[in-house]
Coordinates of C-alpha atoms and ligand atoms in Angstrom, one line a residue:
X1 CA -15.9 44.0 4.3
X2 CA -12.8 43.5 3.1
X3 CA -14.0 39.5 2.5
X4 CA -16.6 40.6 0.0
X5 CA -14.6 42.6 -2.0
X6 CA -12.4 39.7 -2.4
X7 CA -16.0 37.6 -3.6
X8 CA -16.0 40.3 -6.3
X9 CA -13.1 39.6 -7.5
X10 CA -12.2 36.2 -7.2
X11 CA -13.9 33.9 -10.1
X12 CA -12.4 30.8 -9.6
X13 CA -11.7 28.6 -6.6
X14 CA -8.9 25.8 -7.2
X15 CA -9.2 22.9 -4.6
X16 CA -6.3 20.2 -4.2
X17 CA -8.0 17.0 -3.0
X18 CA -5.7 14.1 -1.0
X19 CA -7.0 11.2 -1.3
X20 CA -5.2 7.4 -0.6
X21 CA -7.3 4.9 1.2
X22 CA -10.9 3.3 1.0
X23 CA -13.1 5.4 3.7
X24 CA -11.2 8.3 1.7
X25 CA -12.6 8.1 -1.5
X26 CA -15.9 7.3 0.0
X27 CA -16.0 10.3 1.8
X28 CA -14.5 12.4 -1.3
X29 CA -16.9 11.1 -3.8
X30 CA -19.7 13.0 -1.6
X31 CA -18.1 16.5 -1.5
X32 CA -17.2 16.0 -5.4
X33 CA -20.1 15.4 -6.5
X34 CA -20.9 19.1 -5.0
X35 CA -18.2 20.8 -6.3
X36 CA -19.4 19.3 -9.4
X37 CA -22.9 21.0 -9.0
X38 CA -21.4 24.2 -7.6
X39 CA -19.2 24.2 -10.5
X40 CA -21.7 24.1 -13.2
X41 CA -24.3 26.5 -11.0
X42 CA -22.2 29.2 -9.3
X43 CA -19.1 32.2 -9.4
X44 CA -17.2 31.9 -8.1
X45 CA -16.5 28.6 -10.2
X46 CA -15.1 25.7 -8.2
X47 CA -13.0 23.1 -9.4
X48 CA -10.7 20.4 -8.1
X49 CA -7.8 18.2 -8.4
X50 CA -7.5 14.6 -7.1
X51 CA -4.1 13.3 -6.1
X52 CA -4.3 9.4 -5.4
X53 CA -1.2 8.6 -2.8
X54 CA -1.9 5.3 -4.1
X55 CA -1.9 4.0 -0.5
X56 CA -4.2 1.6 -1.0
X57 CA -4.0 0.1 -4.9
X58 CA -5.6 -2.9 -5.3
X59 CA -8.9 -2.3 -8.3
X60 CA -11.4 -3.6 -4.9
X61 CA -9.6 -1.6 -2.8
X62 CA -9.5 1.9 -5.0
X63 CA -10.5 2.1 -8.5
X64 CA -13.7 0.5 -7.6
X65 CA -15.2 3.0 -5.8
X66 CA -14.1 5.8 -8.3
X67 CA -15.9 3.5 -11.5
X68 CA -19.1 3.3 -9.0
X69 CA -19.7 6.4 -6.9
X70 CA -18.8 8.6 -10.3
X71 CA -15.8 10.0 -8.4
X72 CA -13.4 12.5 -10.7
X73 CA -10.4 10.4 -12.2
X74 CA -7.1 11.5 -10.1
X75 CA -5.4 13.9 -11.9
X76 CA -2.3 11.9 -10.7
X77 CA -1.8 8.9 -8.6
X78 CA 1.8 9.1 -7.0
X79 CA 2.2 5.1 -6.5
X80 CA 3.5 5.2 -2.8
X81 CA 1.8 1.7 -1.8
X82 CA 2.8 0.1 1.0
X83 CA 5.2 0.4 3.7
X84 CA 6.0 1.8 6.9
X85 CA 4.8 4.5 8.5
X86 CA 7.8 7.0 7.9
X87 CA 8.5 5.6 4.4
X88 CA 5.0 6.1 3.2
X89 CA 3.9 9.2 4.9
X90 CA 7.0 10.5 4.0
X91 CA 7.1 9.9 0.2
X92 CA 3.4 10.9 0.3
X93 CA 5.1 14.5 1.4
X94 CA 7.5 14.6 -1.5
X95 CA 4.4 13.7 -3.9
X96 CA 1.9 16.2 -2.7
X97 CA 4.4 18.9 -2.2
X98 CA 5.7 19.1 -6.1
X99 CA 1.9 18.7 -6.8
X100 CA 0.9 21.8 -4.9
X101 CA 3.8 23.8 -6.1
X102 CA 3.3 22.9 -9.6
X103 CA -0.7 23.4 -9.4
X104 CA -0.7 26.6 -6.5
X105 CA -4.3 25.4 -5.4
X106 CA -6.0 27.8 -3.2
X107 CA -6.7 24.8 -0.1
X108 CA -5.8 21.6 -0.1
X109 CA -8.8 19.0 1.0
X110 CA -7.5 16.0 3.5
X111 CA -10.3 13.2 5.1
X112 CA -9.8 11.1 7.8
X113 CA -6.8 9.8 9.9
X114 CA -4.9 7.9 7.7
X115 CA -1.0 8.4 6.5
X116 CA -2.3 9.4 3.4
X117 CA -4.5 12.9 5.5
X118 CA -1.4 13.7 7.3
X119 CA 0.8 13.7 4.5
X120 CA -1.3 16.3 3.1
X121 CA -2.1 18.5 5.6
X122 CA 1.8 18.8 6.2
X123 CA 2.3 19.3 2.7
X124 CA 0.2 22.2 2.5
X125 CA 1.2 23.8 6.0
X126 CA 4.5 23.7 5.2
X127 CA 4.5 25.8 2.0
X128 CA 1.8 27.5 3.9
X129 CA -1.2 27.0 2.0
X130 CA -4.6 26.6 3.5
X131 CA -6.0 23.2 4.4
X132 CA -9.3 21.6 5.0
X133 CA -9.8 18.7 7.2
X134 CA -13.0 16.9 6.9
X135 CA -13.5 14.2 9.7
X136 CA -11.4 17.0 12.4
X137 CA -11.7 16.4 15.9
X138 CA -11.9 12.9 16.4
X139 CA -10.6 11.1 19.2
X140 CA -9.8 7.7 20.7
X141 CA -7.5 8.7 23.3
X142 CA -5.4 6.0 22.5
X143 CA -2.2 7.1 21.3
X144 CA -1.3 3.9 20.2
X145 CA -3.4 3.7 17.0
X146 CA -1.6 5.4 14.3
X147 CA -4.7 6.9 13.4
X148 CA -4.9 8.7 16.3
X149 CA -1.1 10.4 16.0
X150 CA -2.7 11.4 12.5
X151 CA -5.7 13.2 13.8
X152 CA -3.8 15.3 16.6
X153 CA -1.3 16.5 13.6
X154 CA -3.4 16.7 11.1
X155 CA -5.4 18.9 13.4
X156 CA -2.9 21.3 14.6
X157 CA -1.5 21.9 11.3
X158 CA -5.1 22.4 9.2
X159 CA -6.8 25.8 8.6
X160 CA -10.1 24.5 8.5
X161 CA -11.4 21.9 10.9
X162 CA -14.8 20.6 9.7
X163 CA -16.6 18.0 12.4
X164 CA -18.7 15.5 11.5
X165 CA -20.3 15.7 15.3
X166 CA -20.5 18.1 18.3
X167 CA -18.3 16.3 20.4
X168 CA -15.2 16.2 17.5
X169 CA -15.5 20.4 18.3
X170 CA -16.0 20.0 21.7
X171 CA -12.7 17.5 21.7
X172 CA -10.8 20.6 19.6
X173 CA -11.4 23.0 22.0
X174 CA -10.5 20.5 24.8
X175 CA -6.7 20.9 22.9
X176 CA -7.0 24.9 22.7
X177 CA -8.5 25.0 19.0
X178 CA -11.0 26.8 18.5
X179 CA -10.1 28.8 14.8
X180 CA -11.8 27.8 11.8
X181 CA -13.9 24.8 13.6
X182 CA -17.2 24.1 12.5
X183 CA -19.5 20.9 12.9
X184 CA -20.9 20.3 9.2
X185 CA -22.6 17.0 10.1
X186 CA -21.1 13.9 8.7
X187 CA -20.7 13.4 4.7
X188 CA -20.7 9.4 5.3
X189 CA -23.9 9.8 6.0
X190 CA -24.9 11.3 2.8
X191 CA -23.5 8.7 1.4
X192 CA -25.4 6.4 3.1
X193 CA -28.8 8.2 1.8
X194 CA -27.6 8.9 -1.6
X195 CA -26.3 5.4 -2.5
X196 CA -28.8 3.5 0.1
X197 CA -32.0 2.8 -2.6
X198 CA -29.4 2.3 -5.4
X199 CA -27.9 -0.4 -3.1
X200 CA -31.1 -1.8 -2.7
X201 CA -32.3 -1.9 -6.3
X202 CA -28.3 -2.7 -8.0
X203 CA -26.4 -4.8 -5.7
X204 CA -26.5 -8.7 -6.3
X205 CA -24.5 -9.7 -3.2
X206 CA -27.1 -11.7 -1.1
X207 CA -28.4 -13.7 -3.8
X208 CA -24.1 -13.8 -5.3
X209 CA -23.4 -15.2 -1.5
X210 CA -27.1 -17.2 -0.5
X211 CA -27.7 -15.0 2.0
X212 CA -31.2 -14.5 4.1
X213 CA -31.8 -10.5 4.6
X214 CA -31.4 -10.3 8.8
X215 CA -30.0 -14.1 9.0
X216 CA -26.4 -13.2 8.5
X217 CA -23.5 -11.6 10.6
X218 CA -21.5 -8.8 9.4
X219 CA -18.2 -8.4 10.1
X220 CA -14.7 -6.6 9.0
X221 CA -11.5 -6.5 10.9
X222 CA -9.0 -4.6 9.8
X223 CA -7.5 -2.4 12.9
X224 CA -3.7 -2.5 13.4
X225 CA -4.1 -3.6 17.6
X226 CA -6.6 -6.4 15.9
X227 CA -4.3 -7.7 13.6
X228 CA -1.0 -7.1 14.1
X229 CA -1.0 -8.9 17.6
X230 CA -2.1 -12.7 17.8
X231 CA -3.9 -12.9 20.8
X232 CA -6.4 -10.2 19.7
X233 CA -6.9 -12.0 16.1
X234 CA -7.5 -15.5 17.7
X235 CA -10.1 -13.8 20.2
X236 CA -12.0 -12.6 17.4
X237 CA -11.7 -15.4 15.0
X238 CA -12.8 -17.4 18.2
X239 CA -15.5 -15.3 18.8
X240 CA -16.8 -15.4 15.0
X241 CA -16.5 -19.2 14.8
X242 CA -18.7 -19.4 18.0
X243 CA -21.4 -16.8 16.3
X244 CA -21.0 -18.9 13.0
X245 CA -22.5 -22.2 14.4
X246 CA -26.2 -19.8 14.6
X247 CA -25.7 -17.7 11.4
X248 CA -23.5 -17.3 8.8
X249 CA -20.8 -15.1 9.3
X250 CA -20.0 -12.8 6.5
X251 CA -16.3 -11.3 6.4
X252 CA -15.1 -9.3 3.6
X253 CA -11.6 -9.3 4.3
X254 CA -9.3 -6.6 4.1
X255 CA -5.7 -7.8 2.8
X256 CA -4.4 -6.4 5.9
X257 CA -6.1 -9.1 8.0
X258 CA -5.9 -11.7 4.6
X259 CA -1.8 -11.1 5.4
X260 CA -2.0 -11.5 9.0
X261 CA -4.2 -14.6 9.1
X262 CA -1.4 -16.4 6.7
X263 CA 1.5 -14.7 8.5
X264 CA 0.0 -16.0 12.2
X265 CA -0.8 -19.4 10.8
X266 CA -4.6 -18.8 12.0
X267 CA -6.3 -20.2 8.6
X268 CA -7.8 -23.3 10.6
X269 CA -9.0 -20.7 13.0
X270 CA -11.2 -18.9 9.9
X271 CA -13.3 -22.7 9.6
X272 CA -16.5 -21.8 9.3
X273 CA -16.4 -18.2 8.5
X274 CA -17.2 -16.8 5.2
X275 CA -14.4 -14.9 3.6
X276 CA -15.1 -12.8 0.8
X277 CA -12.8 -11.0 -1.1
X278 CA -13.4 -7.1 -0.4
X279 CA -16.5 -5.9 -1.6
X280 CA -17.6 -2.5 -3.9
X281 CA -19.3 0.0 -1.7
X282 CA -22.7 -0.9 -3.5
X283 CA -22.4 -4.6 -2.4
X284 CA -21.4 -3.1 1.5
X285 CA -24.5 -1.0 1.9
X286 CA -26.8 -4.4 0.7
X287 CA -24.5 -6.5 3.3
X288 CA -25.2 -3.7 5.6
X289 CA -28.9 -2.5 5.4
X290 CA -29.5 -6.5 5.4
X291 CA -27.6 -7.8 8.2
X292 CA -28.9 -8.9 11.7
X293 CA -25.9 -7.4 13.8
X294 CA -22.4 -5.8 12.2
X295 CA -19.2 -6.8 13.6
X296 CA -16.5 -4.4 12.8
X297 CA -13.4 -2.5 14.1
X298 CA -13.9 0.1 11.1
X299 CA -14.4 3.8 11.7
X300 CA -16.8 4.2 9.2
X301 CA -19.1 1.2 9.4
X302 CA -20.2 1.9 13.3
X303 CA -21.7 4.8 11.7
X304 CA -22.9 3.1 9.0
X305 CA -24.5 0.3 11.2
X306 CA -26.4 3.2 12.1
X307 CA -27.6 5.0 9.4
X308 CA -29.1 1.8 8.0
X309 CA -30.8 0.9 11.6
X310 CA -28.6 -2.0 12.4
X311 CA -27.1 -2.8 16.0
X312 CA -22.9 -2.5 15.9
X313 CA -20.6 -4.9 18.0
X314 CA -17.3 -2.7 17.8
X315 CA -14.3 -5.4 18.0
X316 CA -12.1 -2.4 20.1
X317 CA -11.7 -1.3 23.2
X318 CA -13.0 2.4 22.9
X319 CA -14.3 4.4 19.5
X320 CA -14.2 7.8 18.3
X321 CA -17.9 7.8 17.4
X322 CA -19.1 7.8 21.2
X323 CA -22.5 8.9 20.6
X324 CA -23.3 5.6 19.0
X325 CA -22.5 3.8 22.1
X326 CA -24.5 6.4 24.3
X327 CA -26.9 6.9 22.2
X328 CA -27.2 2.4 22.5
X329 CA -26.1 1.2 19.0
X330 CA -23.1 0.1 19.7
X331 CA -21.2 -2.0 22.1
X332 CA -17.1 -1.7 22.1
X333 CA -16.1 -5.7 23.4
X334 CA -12.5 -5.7 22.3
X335 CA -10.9 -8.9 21.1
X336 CA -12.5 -11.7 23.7
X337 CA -14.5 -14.2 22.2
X338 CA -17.1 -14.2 25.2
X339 CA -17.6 -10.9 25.5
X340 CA -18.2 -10.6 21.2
X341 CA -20.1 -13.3 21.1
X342 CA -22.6 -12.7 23.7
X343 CA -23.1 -8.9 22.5
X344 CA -23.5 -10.1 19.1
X345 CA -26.7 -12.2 20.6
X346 CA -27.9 -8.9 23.6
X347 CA -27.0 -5.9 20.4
X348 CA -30.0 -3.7 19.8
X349 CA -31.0 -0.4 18.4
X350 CA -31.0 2.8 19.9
X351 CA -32.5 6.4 19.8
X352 CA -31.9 8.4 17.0
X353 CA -28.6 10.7 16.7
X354 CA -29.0 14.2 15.0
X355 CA -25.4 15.3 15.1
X356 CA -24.7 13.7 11.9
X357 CA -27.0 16.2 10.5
X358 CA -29.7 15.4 7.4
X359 CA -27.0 14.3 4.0
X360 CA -26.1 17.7 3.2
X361 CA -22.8 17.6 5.1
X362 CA -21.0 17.6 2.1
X363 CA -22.3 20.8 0.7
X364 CA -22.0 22.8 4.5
X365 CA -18.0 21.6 3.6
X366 CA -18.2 23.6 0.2
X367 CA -19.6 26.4 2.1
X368 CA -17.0 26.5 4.7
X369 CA -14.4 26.0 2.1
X370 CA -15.9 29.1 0.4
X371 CA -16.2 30.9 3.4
X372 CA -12.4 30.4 4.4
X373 CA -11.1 31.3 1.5
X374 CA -13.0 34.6 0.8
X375 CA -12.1 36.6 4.0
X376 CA -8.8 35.0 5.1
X377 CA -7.4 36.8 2.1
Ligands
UD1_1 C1 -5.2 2.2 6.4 C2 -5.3 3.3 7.5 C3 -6.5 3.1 8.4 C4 -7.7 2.9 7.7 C5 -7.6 1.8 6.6 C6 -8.8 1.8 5.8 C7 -3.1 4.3 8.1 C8 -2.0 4.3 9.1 N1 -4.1 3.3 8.3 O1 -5.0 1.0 7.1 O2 -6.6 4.2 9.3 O3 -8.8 2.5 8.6 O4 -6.5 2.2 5.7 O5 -9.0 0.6 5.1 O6 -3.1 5.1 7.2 N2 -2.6 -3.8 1.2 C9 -2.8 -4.5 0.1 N3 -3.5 -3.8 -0.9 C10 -3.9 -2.6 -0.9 C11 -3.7 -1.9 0.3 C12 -3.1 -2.5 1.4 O7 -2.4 -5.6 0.0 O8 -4.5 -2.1 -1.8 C13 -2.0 -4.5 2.4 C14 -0.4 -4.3 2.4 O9 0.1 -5.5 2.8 C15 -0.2 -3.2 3.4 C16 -1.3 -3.5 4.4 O10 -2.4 -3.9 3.6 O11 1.1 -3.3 4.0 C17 -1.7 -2.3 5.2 O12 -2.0 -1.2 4.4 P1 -1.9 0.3 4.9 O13 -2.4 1.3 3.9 O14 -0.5 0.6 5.5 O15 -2.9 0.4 6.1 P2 -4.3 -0.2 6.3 O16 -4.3 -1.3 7.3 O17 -5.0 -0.4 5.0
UDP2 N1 -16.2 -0.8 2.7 C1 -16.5 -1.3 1.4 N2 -16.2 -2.6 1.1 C2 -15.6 -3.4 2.1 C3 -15.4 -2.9 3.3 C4 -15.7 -1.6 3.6 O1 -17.1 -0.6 0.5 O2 -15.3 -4.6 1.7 C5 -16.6 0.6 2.9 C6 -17.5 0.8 4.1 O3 -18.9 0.7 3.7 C7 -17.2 2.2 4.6 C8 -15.7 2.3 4.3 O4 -15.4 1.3 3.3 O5 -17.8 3.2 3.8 C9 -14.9 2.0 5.6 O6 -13.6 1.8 5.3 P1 -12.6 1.0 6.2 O7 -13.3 0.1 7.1 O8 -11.6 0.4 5.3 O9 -11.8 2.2 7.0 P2 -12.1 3.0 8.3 O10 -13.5 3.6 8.2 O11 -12.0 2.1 9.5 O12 -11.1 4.1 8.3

């Protein structure tokens, strides 16, 4: 009861949004766009702030995807940019606390596992304001991924813990939490339907790069444990050169792995391999719907290999998205050139995953949002 006299009263709904790396703002642009609608449609009125960490800063790996995807300009981008863990997560703090004291949102809305998530689901706990984590739940079980530290926090600290699939809440209650959980389906894969036919009709890439829908390979790399250590690089840059003598190998490369392959000395080792320059999100769903296998160590594109039909080769040795291994999209190989290439040549499709739910994830997050707010207070 005492909730809905609260909905009486409250008109207006202010929403803090963290954002700071790509798979961020691709994830945010899907639950703006319905705050947008709400906004316009519905009391009580919804609106949000974007704060911009500026974790990642380069126009192909940021402003890019805000000019395409229509996603609200930041409201303030606090120029953190790279570093280590401690200095940037840290200075992220500093940022988004002043921000949420000087803007007092109602919640504070984090995505993902990157520094950029944690920073702001700390933030918020610590002056004690709510917090939303879309993406919750997730697990490697490798506690040496950084990503994975960031999910455990991020998790224990956030009010609301919205799962993209049932075994993110199953993985939750497996660590005690059980409070404000909900599985909302997965708001990448709204993504994936709303920007699939514009893909389709817009993007130039295969013509831009000569490329032969299903005659081509794939692949990013951009994983810590890939690049950071030698041996695993020169496995996979093995692997891809051996794949690359049947098909051409397509590698939009993140400046991560750009910085490693010139810091290693491995350039001779990319022969054959066609590096591209990071590409918009428009030009990655062509590459994507239009490949014959994807190569990847990224979160987001196993799923993505998926939602457009195509097999996955997953260039780690486990993944959080276990159901599109067991549901036989997707094959984890690690680093060894053998073992990548000859799944690259057996990878197949699979049966058909409902946990991601049907593209309306992003708007079951608004309703959860809404939901949260109105009877916690
Ligand atoms: C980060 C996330 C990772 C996510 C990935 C998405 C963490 C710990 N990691 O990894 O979970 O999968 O983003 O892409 O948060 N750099 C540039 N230009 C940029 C951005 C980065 O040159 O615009 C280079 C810098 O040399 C930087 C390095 O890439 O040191 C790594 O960037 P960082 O943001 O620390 O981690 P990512 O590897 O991008
Ligand atoms: N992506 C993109 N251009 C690229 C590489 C990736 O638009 O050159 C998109 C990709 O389609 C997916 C997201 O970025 O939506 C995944 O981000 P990334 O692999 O950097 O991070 P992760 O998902 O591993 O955290």
């Amino acid at each position: 009861m005492e909730g809905l006299i609260i909905l009486a009263r409250r008109k207006r709904i202010e929403i803090l949004t963290v954002v700071g790396a790509r798979p961020q703002f691709i994830k945010a642009a899907m639950v703006s766009a319905a705050i947008d609608r709400h906004g316009r449609e519905q009391e009580p009125e919804i609106a949000e702030k974007i704060v911009h960490t500026g974790q990642h800063y380069d126009h192909e790996m940021s402003r890019i995807f805000f000019d395409e995807m229509g996603i609200p300009k930041p409201a303030v981008n606090l120029g953190v940019g790279s570093g280590s863990h401690a200095e940037t997560t840290g200075s992220m703090m500093v940022g988004v606390e002043a921000e949420i004291i000087s803007q007092k949102p109602d919640l504070v809305l984090v995505y993902g596992d990157t520094n950029s998530t944690l920073a702001g689901a700390m933030a918020a706990a610590k002056l004690d304001v709510p917090d939303a984590h879309v993406e919750a739940g997730l697990r490697s079980f490798n506690r040496r991924m950084p990503e994975e530290i960031n999910r455990i926090l991020t998790d224990r600290v956030s009010t609301l813990l919205l799962c993209p699939t049932l075994r993110a809440v199953e993985n939750l209650a497996a660590e005690g939490i059980t409070d404000g959980v909900h599985h909302t389906g997965d708001v990448m894969y709204d993504a994936a339907l709303a920007f699939g036919e514009i893909a389709m009709r817009e993007s130039r890439i295969l013509s831009r790069e000569k490329l032969t829908p299903k005659r081509y390979y794939l692949v990013t790399v951009h994983r810590a444990e890939n690049t950071d250590d030698p041996a695993r690089l020169r496995g996979i840059l093995d692997g891809l050169r051996e794949l690359a003598r049947e098909l051409p190998v397509v590698l939009p490369l993140h400046p991560r792995t750009r910085k490693a392959i010139a810091a290693h000395g491995f350039e001779k080792l990319c022969e054959g391999i066609r590096i591209l320059q990071p590409v918009s999100y428009l030009d990655m769903v062509r590459l994507e719907k239009d490949a014959t296998v994807i190569l990847t160590d990224s979160g987001g594109i196993q799923k993505e290999a998926y939602f457009h039909g195509v097999p996955c080769v997953t260039l780690r040795d486990e993944t959080e998205w276990v159901e599109t291994v067991e549901q036989g999209w997707n094959l984890t190989v690690g680093a060894d050139p053998k073992r990548i290439a000859d799944a690259a040549r057996q990878a197949g499709t699979g049966k058909q995953i409902e946990e991601y739910g049907n593209g309306s994830a992003a708007a079951v997050v608004l309703s959860c949002i809404q939901a949260s707010l109105l009877t916690d207070h």
